[in-house]
Amino acid sequence: MLQQSFVSFSEHHKQILENQLKESISKLNAPPAVKESMLYSLEAGGKRIRPMLLFATLAAFGEDTVKGLWTAAAIEMVHTYSLIHDDLPSMDDDDLRRGKPTNHKIFGEAFAILAGDALLTYSFQSVAETPDEFASAEIKLSLIKELSKASGAEGMVGGQVADINGEGQQLALEDLEYIHLHKTGKLLECSVVSGAILAQAGQETVQALSRFAYHLGLAFQIRDDILDLEGTEDKIGKPIGSDESKNKSTYPSLLTMEGAKEALDSHIKAAKEKLRETGLNTELLEAITDLIASRDH
Amino acid sequence: MLQQSFVSFSEHHKQILENQLKESISKLNAPPAVKESMLYSLEAGGKRIRPMLLFATLAAFGEDTVKGLWTAAAIEMVHTYSLIHDDLPSMDDDDLRRGKPTNHKIFGEAFAILAGDALLTYSFQSVAETPDEFASAEIKLSLIKELSKASGAEGMVGGQVADINGEGQQLALEDLEYIHLHKTGKLLECSVVSGAILAQAGQETVQALSRFAYHLGLAFQIRDDILDLEGTEDKIGKPIGSDESKNKSTYPSLLTMEGAKEALDSHIKAAKEKLRETGLNTELLEAITDLIASRDH
């Protein structure tokens, strides 16, 4: 019953998000080369977990989810730009992403860098273009500040820098968590907190939702590390064991596979506890949490 | 007399801008590697023409220039990120910028890309952090929209994409102007228009200032092309004739050197005419215009 309602919620919102992304690019008065490169990666799919978190948070407050469409699109643009830049030869040097050639394999390095730059830039415009009936100027500014902090040197980019610095080293668990909380966690948290900002939530509720996202982010990454060893190439869209072959520290390598699975369970439990603390109607957020705990790609 | 007052205006504002940039980076809670890379390029100097345009526009309205400090820093961050990415091996592949090694020569390609990403991201936060006493939330949102449009696919990035697409081709003057109006012109225009937005100027005045910036931007680029052929390596900080050796279309190559100099004069004249139309006290903006017409680096 719960699963069924999440599936239809998710399908509906994935559709409106993808329409929004497509229209946003199509209306740009810009050289076709950059629009194609931007759209290629935006349309490469994925689970759209960040937008779903934002929509599900709005739903938890009983708010109309359409309010969050421009910010959800913005966050997906930031996520997509980060994948394009991460895949570059001077970064992770990946040829495949979700089973498709990475952006620079199709458009070349220069246009991949520029498409990433353009997506990042456009994301802030997308938030700013939220219609006034859905958010005041003050709310839009708060959303922009959150997005900037979550994406920049203090957030996602900082995590990526720490990740590169840690390559080839045996990291302490603390360092590994710094990397993941920044590289992946901050943007997941931003998705949830943005929903709360749009719903004009009180500070305590925002705090509980932030902690929910903290645990969810770590669970997400632990599951990722487990999948890298136990998944199938067909499903995860990249070669199995690619972290190991790149000599990256992972949860299973630091905690053993059993320890990693225990840590996953414990973060999922803590995430759900934080949801209960909010007193909101968090069924959809719980469903996303379960999805992250058990996903096979 | 006029020159003297511009020199002291310029020195004072360069100082407060550079303090602002330094403090903005220093307060970031982020890995030192990314902060160092961001600061290295921000401190590589340059004439700070964009911030000066913004401050001089505020001065033309009789406004306190400090209002524009956060937006001026933001525009300089965007300009700096664009230089870091433009210099990358997969783009222009330049080893020197203003006589110093380019960012990726010091920090490596990955950190150069990430420092650029972090600067771009931080620029929007900088605008959003303008103290409320200097700008309302509505004004800050307008500034963010301007900055995003000027920097992204419809502006600077679009110009860079068109520039790469045009490499090795004999361009028509129209195509060359598209490139420069976007790659350089949009951010110059954004600097002037941002000053006008902060001063809450009327639409007609904004329009005249936009046209001023249009002519200024073209003059700027024509002077750049002339310097690439007639300047000295010592002053411009890169090898002479580097456009020619890269087979790039330039104003002198399309119009002859004499024709390029005539076009420069004509844009400078038109720029000043637009300033007069505003009826504002535009002495400082005129001084910047003269500086651009006659600069030797």
Short mmCIF file of N, CA and C in Angstrom, two decimals, chain A residues 84-196:
data_model
loop_
_atom_site.label_atom_id
_atom_site.label_comp_id
_atom_site.label_asym_id
_atom_site.label_seq_id
_atom_site.Cartn_x
_atom_site.Cartn_y
_atom_site.Cartn_z
N ILE A 84 29.50 15.26 -14.49
CA ILE A 84 30.26 15.56 -15.72
C ILE A 84 31.71 15.88 -15.38
N HIS A 85 31.90 16.77 -14.40
CA HIS A 85 33.28 17.16 -14.04
C HIS A 85 34.03 16.00 -13.37
N ASP A 86 33.34 15.23 -12.50
CA ASP A 86 34.01 14.10 -11.84
C ASP A 86 34.50 13.05 -12.84
N ASP A 87 33.79 12.90 -13.92
CA ASP A 87 34.14 11.86 -14.90
C ASP A 87 35.31 12.23 -15.80
N LEU A 88 35.73 13.51 -15.77
CA LEU A 88 36.77 13.99 -16.69
C LEU A 88 38.08 13.21 -16.54
N PRO A 89 38.86 13.14 -17.60
CA PRO A 89 40.15 12.43 -17.55
C PRO A 89 41.05 12.87 -16.40
N SER A 90 41.05 14.18 -16.08
CA SER A 90 41.93 14.64 -15.00
C SER A 90 41.35 14.37 -13.62
N MET A 91 40.11 13.90 -13.58
CA MET A 91 39.48 13.54 -12.29
C MET A 91 39.39 12.00 -12.23
N ASP A 92 38.17 11.44 -12.28
CA ASP A 92 38.05 9.98 -12.14
C ASP A 92 38.31 9.24 -13.44
N ASP A 93 38.33 9.95 -14.55
CA ASP A 93 38.60 9.36 -15.86
C ASP A 93 37.68 8.17 -16.15
N ASP A 94 36.38 8.42 -16.08
CA ASP A 94 35.41 7.35 -16.34
C ASP A 94 34.83 7.46 -17.75
N ASP A 95 34.72 6.32 -18.42
CA ASP A 95 34.16 6.30 -19.78
C ASP A 95 32.66 6.04 -19.78
N LEU A 96 32.18 5.43 -18.70
CA LEU A 96 30.76 5.07 -18.63
C LEU A 96 30.11 5.66 -17.40
N ARG A 97 28.88 6.05 -17.55
CA ARG A 97 28.07 6.58 -16.44
C ARG A 97 26.66 6.07 -16.69
N ARG A 98 26.12 5.33 -15.72
CA ARG A 98 24.78 4.75 -15.90
C ARG A 98 24.68 4.01 -17.23
N GLY A 99 25.78 3.31 -17.59
CA GLY A 99 25.76 2.48 -18.79
C GLY A 99 25.88 3.23 -20.11
N LYS A 100 25.97 4.55 -20.05
CA LYS A 100 26.13 5.34 -21.29
C LYS A 100 27.51 6.02 -21.30
N PRO A 101 28.02 6.34 -22.48
CA PRO A 101 29.31 7.05 -22.52
C PRO A 101 29.21 8.36 -21.72
N THR A 102 30.27 8.69 -20.99
CA THR A 102 30.27 9.93 -20.22
C THR A 102 30.29 11.14 -21.16
N ASN A 103 29.96 12.30 -20.61
CA ASN A 103 29.79 13.50 -21.44
C ASN A 103 31.01 13.80 -22.31
N HIS A 104 32.21 13.75 -21.72
CA HIS A 104 33.40 14.12 -22.50
C HIS A 104 33.72 13.09 -23.58
N LYS A 105 33.23 11.85 -23.42
CA LYS A 105 33.44 10.85 -24.47
C LYS A 105 32.63 11.22 -25.72
N ILE A 106 31.52 11.87 -25.53
CA ILE A 106 30.67 12.28 -26.66
C ILE A 106 31.03 13.67 -27.17
N PHE A 107 31.19 14.62 -26.27
CA PHE A 107 31.31 16.03 -26.68
C PHE A 107 32.73 16.58 -26.58
N GLY A 108 33.64 15.78 -26.04
CA GLY A 108 35.02 16.26 -25.86
C GLY A 108 35.16 16.97 -24.52
N GLU A 109 36.40 17.05 -24.06
CA GLU A 109 36.65 17.60 -22.72
C GLU A 109 36.22 19.05 -22.58
N ALA A 110 36.55 19.88 -23.57
CA ALA A 110 36.25 21.32 -23.45
C ALA A 110 34.75 21.54 -23.27
N PHE A 111 33.95 20.91 -24.12
CA PHE A 111 32.50 21.11 -24.02
C PHE A 111 31.91 20.45 -22.78
N ALA A 112 32.55 19.39 -22.30
CA ALA A 112 32.07 18.77 -21.05
C ALA A 112 32.29 19.73 -19.88
N ILE A 113 33.47 20.33 -19.84
CA ILE A 113 33.74 21.31 -18.77
C ILE A 113 32.75 22.48 -18.86
N LEU A 114 32.55 22.97 -20.07
CA LEU A 114 31.67 24.14 -20.25
C LEU A 114 30.21 23.80 -19.99
N ALA A 115 29.77 22.62 -20.38
CA ALA A 115 28.38 22.22 -20.10
C ALA A 115 28.18 22.13 -18.59
N GLY A 116 29.18 21.61 -17.88
CA GLY A 116 29.11 21.57 -16.42
C GLY A 116 29.02 22.97 -15.84
N ASP A 117 29.88 23.85 -16.32
CA ASP A 117 29.87 25.24 -15.85
C ASP A 117 28.50 25.88 -16.09
N ALA A 118 27.95 25.63 -17.28
CA ALA A 118 26.66 26.24 -17.63
C ALA A 118 25.53 25.69 -16.76
N LEU A 119 25.56 24.39 -16.46
CA LEU A 119 24.53 23.80 -15.59
C LEU A 119 24.61 24.38 -14.19
N LEU A 120 25.82 24.47 -13.67
CA LEU A 120 26.00 25.03 -12.33
C LEU A 120 25.47 26.47 -12.28
N THR A 121 25.83 27.26 -13.28
CA THR A 121 25.38 28.66 -13.33
C THR A 121 23.86 28.75 -13.42
N TYR A 122 23.31 27.90 -14.28
CA TYR A 122 21.86 27.94 -14.53
C TYR A 122 21.06 27.52 -13.30
N SER A 123 21.66 26.70 -12.46
CA SER A 123 20.93 26.20 -11.30
C SER A 123 20.46 27.37 -10.42
N PHE A 124 21.32 28.37 -10.24
CA PHE A 124 20.94 29.50 -9.38
C PHE A 124 19.83 30.33 -10.02
N GLN A 125 19.89 30.43 -11.34
CA GLN A 125 18.81 31.13 -12.05
C GLN A 125 17.49 30.38 -11.89
N SER A 126 17.57 29.05 -11.93
CA SER A 126 16.36 28.24 -11.80
C SER A 126 15.67 28.50 -10.47
N VAL A 127 16.44 28.51 -9.39
CA VAL A 127 15.84 28.82 -8.08
C VAL A 127 15.23 30.22 -8.10
N ALA A 128 15.98 31.18 -8.65
CA ALA A 128 15.52 32.57 -8.66
C ALA A 128 14.24 32.73 -9.48
N GLU A 129 14.01 31.81 -10.43
CA GLU A 129 12.83 31.90 -11.28
C GLU A 129 11.59 31.21 -10.71
N THR A 130 11.68 30.68 -9.50
CA THR A 130 10.47 30.16 -8.85
C THR A 130 9.40 31.25 -8.88
N PRO A 131 8.22 30.95 -9.40
CA PRO A 131 7.19 32.00 -9.46
C PRO A 131 6.89 32.59 -8.07
N ASP A 132 6.64 33.90 -8.04
CA ASP A 132 6.44 34.60 -6.76
C ASP A 132 5.28 34.02 -5.93
N GLU A 133 4.30 33.43 -6.61
CA GLU A 133 3.17 32.87 -5.84
C GLU A 133 3.61 31.68 -4.98
N PHE A 134 4.78 31.07 -5.32
CA PHE A 134 5.23 29.89 -4.57
C PHE A 134 6.29 30.20 -3.52
N ALA A 135 6.98 31.33 -3.66
CA ALA A 135 8.03 31.65 -2.68
C ALA A 135 8.32 33.15 -2.72
N SER A 136 8.50 33.73 -1.54
CA SER A 136 8.86 35.15 -1.46
C SER A 136 10.33 35.32 -1.85
N ALA A 137 10.74 36.57 -2.10
CA ALA A 137 12.14 36.84 -2.43
C ALA A 137 13.05 36.36 -1.30
N GLU A 138 12.62 36.53 -0.05
CA GLU A 138 13.44 36.09 1.09
C GLU A 138 13.64 34.57 1.07
N ILE A 139 12.58 33.84 0.78
CA ILE A 139 12.69 32.37 0.73
C ILE A 139 13.62 31.96 -0.41
N LYS A 140 13.48 32.59 -1.56
CA LYS A 140 14.35 32.23 -2.68
C LYS A 140 15.82 32.50 -2.36
N LEU A 141 16.07 33.62 -1.67
CA LEU A 141 17.45 33.91 -1.27
C LEU A 141 18.00 32.86 -0.30
N SER A 142 17.16 32.42 0.65
CA SER A 142 17.59 31.35 1.57
C SER A 142 17.93 30.09 0.80
N LEU A 143 17.11 29.76 -0.19
CA LEU A 143 17.34 28.56 -0.99
C LEU A 143 18.67 28.67 -1.75
N ILE A 144 18.93 29.87 -2.29
CA ILE A 144 20.17 30.09 -3.04
C ILE A 144 21.38 29.96 -2.12
N LYS A 145 21.28 30.51 -0.92
CA LYS A 145 22.39 30.37 0.03
C LYS A 145 22.64 28.91 0.38
N GLU A 146 21.57 28.17 0.65
CA GLU A 146 21.70 26.73 0.96
C GLU A 146 22.38 25.99 -0.19
N LEU A 147 21.91 26.26 -1.39
CA LEU A 147 22.44 25.54 -2.56
C LEU A 147 23.91 25.86 -2.77
N SER A 148 24.25 27.12 -2.58
CA SER A 148 25.64 27.53 -2.78
C SER A 148 26.55 26.88 -1.73
N LYS A 149 26.14 26.90 -0.48
CA LYS A 149 26.96 26.29 0.57
C LYS A 149 27.09 24.78 0.37
N ALA A 150 25.99 24.15 0.01
CA ALA A 150 25.99 22.69 -0.15
C ALA A 150 26.85 22.26 -1.35
N SER A 151 26.95 23.12 -2.37
CA SER A 151 27.62 22.72 -3.61
C SER A 151 29.08 23.13 -3.67
N GLY A 152 29.47 24.16 -2.93
CA GLY A 152 30.77 24.78 -3.13
C GLY A 152 31.88 24.21 -2.27
N ALA A 153 32.88 25.06 -1.99
CA ALA A 153 34.08 24.63 -1.26
C ALA A 153 33.73 24.06 0.12
N GLU A 154 32.67 24.57 0.73
CA GLU A 154 32.29 24.06 2.06
C GLU A 154 31.41 22.81 1.97
N GLY A 155 31.06 22.44 0.77
CA GLY A 155 30.18 21.29 0.58
C GLY A 155 30.75 20.30 -0.41
N MET A 156 30.01 20.11 -1.50
CA MET A 156 30.34 19.07 -2.48
C MET A 156 31.74 19.20 -3.06
N VAL A 157 32.13 20.40 -3.48
CA VAL A 157 33.47 20.56 -4.07
C VAL A 157 34.55 20.25 -3.03
N GLY A 158 34.32 20.70 -1.78
CA GLY A 158 35.26 20.38 -0.71
C GLY A 158 35.41 18.87 -0.54
N GLY A 159 34.31 18.15 -0.63
CA GLY A 159 34.34 16.69 -0.52
C GLY A 159 35.13 16.05 -1.65
N GLN A 160 34.96 16.58 -2.83
CA GLN A 160 35.68 16.05 -3.99
C GLN A 160 37.19 16.31 -3.86
N VAL A 161 37.54 17.50 -3.36
CA VAL A 161 38.95 17.82 -3.13
C VAL A 161 39.54 16.87 -2.09
N ALA A 162 38.82 16.64 -1.00
CA ALA A 162 39.31 15.73 0.03
C ALA A 162 39.43 14.31 -0.52
N ASP A 163 38.51 13.92 -1.39
CA ASP A 163 38.53 12.60 -2.01
C ASP A 163 39.81 12.43 -2.84
N ILE A 164 40.12 13.43 -3.64
CA ILE A 164 41.33 13.36 -4.47
C ILE A 164 42.58 13.34 -3.58
N ASN A 165 42.57 14.18 -2.55
CA ASN A 165 43.72 14.20 -1.63
C ASN A 165 43.94 12.85 -0.95
N GLY A 166 42.84 12.11 -0.75
CA GLY A 166 42.93 10.85 -0.01
C GLY A 166 43.25 9.65 -0.90
N GLU A 167 43.32 9.87 -2.20
CA GLU A 167 43.55 8.73 -3.11
C GLU A 167 44.85 8.00 -2.82
N GLY A 168 44.76 6.68 -2.87
CA GLY A 168 45.97 5.87 -2.68
C GLY A 168 46.41 5.79 -1.22
N GLN A 169 45.63 6.42 -0.31
CA GLN A 169 45.95 6.34 1.11
C GLN A 169 44.94 5.46 1.84
N GLN A 170 45.39 4.85 2.94
CA GLN A 170 44.46 4.16 3.83
C GLN A 170 43.86 5.22 4.74
N LEU A 171 42.58 5.56 4.53
CA LEU A 171 41.95 6.63 5.31
C LEU A 171 41.40 6.12 6.62
N ALA A 172 41.35 7.00 7.61
CA ALA A 172 40.60 6.71 8.84
C ALA A 172 39.11 6.86 8.53
N LEU A 173 38.27 6.18 9.33
CA LEU A 173 36.83 6.26 9.10
C LEU A 173 36.34 7.71 9.10
N GLU A 174 36.92 8.50 9.99
CA GLU A 174 36.57 9.92 10.12
C GLU A 174 36.82 10.68 8.80
N ASP A 175 37.95 10.41 8.17
CA ASP A 175 38.27 11.08 6.89
C ASP A 175 37.32 10.62 5.79
N LEU A 176 37.03 9.30 5.79
CA LEU A 176 36.11 8.77 4.79
C LEU A 176 34.73 9.42 4.96
N GLU A 177 34.32 9.60 6.21
CA GLU A 177 33.00 10.21 6.44
C GLU A 177 33.00 11.68 6.05
N TYR A 178 34.11 12.39 6.31
CA TYR A 178 34.19 13.78 5.84
C TYR A 178 33.94 13.84 4.34
N ILE A 179 34.64 12.97 3.62
CA ILE A 179 34.50 12.96 2.15
C ILE A 179 33.05 12.75 1.75
N HIS A 180 32.43 11.71 2.30
CA HIS A 180 31.09 11.38 1.83
C HIS A 180 30.02 12.36 2.31
N LEU A 181 30.19 12.85 3.54
CA LEU A 181 29.21 13.82 4.03
C LEU A 181 29.24 15.08 3.19
N HIS A 182 30.40 15.39 2.60
CA HIS A 182 30.50 16.59 1.77
C HIS A 182 30.20 16.28 0.31
N LYS A 183 30.85 15.26 -0.21
CA LYS A 183 30.73 14.97 -1.64
C LYS A 183 29.30 14.57 -2.02
N THR A 184 28.66 13.78 -1.19
CA THR A 184 27.30 13.32 -1.48
C THR A 184 26.28 13.89 -0.50
N GLY A 185 26.66 13.91 0.79
CA GLY A 185 25.70 14.22 1.84
C GLY A 185 25.13 15.63 1.78
N LYS A 186 25.97 16.61 1.50
CA LYS A 186 25.52 18.00 1.58
C LYS A 186 24.39 18.30 0.59
N LEU A 187 24.48 17.72 -0.60
CA LEU A 187 23.44 18.01 -1.59
C LEU A 187 22.14 17.25 -1.27
N LEU A 188 22.27 16.06 -0.68
CA LEU A 188 21.08 15.35 -0.21
C LEU A 188 20.41 16.16 0.91
N GLU A 189 21.24 16.66 1.83
CA GLU A 189 20.71 17.47 2.92
C GLU A 189 20.04 18.74 2.38
N CYS A 190 20.68 19.34 1.40
CA CYS A 190 20.14 20.56 0.79
C CYS A 190 18.76 20.29 0.20
N SER A 191 18.58 19.11 -0.37
CA SER A 191 17.28 18.77 -0.97
C SER A 191 16.18 18.76 0.08
N VAL A 192 16.49 18.13 1.21
CA VAL A 192 15.50 18.04 2.29
C VAL A 192 15.27 19.41 2.92
N VAL A 193 16.36 20.11 3.22
CA VAL A 193 16.25 21.41 3.88
C VAL A 193 15.54 22.42 2.96
N SER A 194 15.78 22.32 1.66
CA SER A 194 15.09 23.23 0.73
C SER A 194 13.59 23.03 0.79
N GLY A 195 13.17 21.77 0.89
CA GLY A 195 11.73 21.49 1.05
C GLY A 195 11.21 22.15 2.31
N ALA A 196 11.98 22.04 3.39
CA ALA A 196 11.56 22.62 4.67
C ALA A 196 11.51 24.15 4.58
#
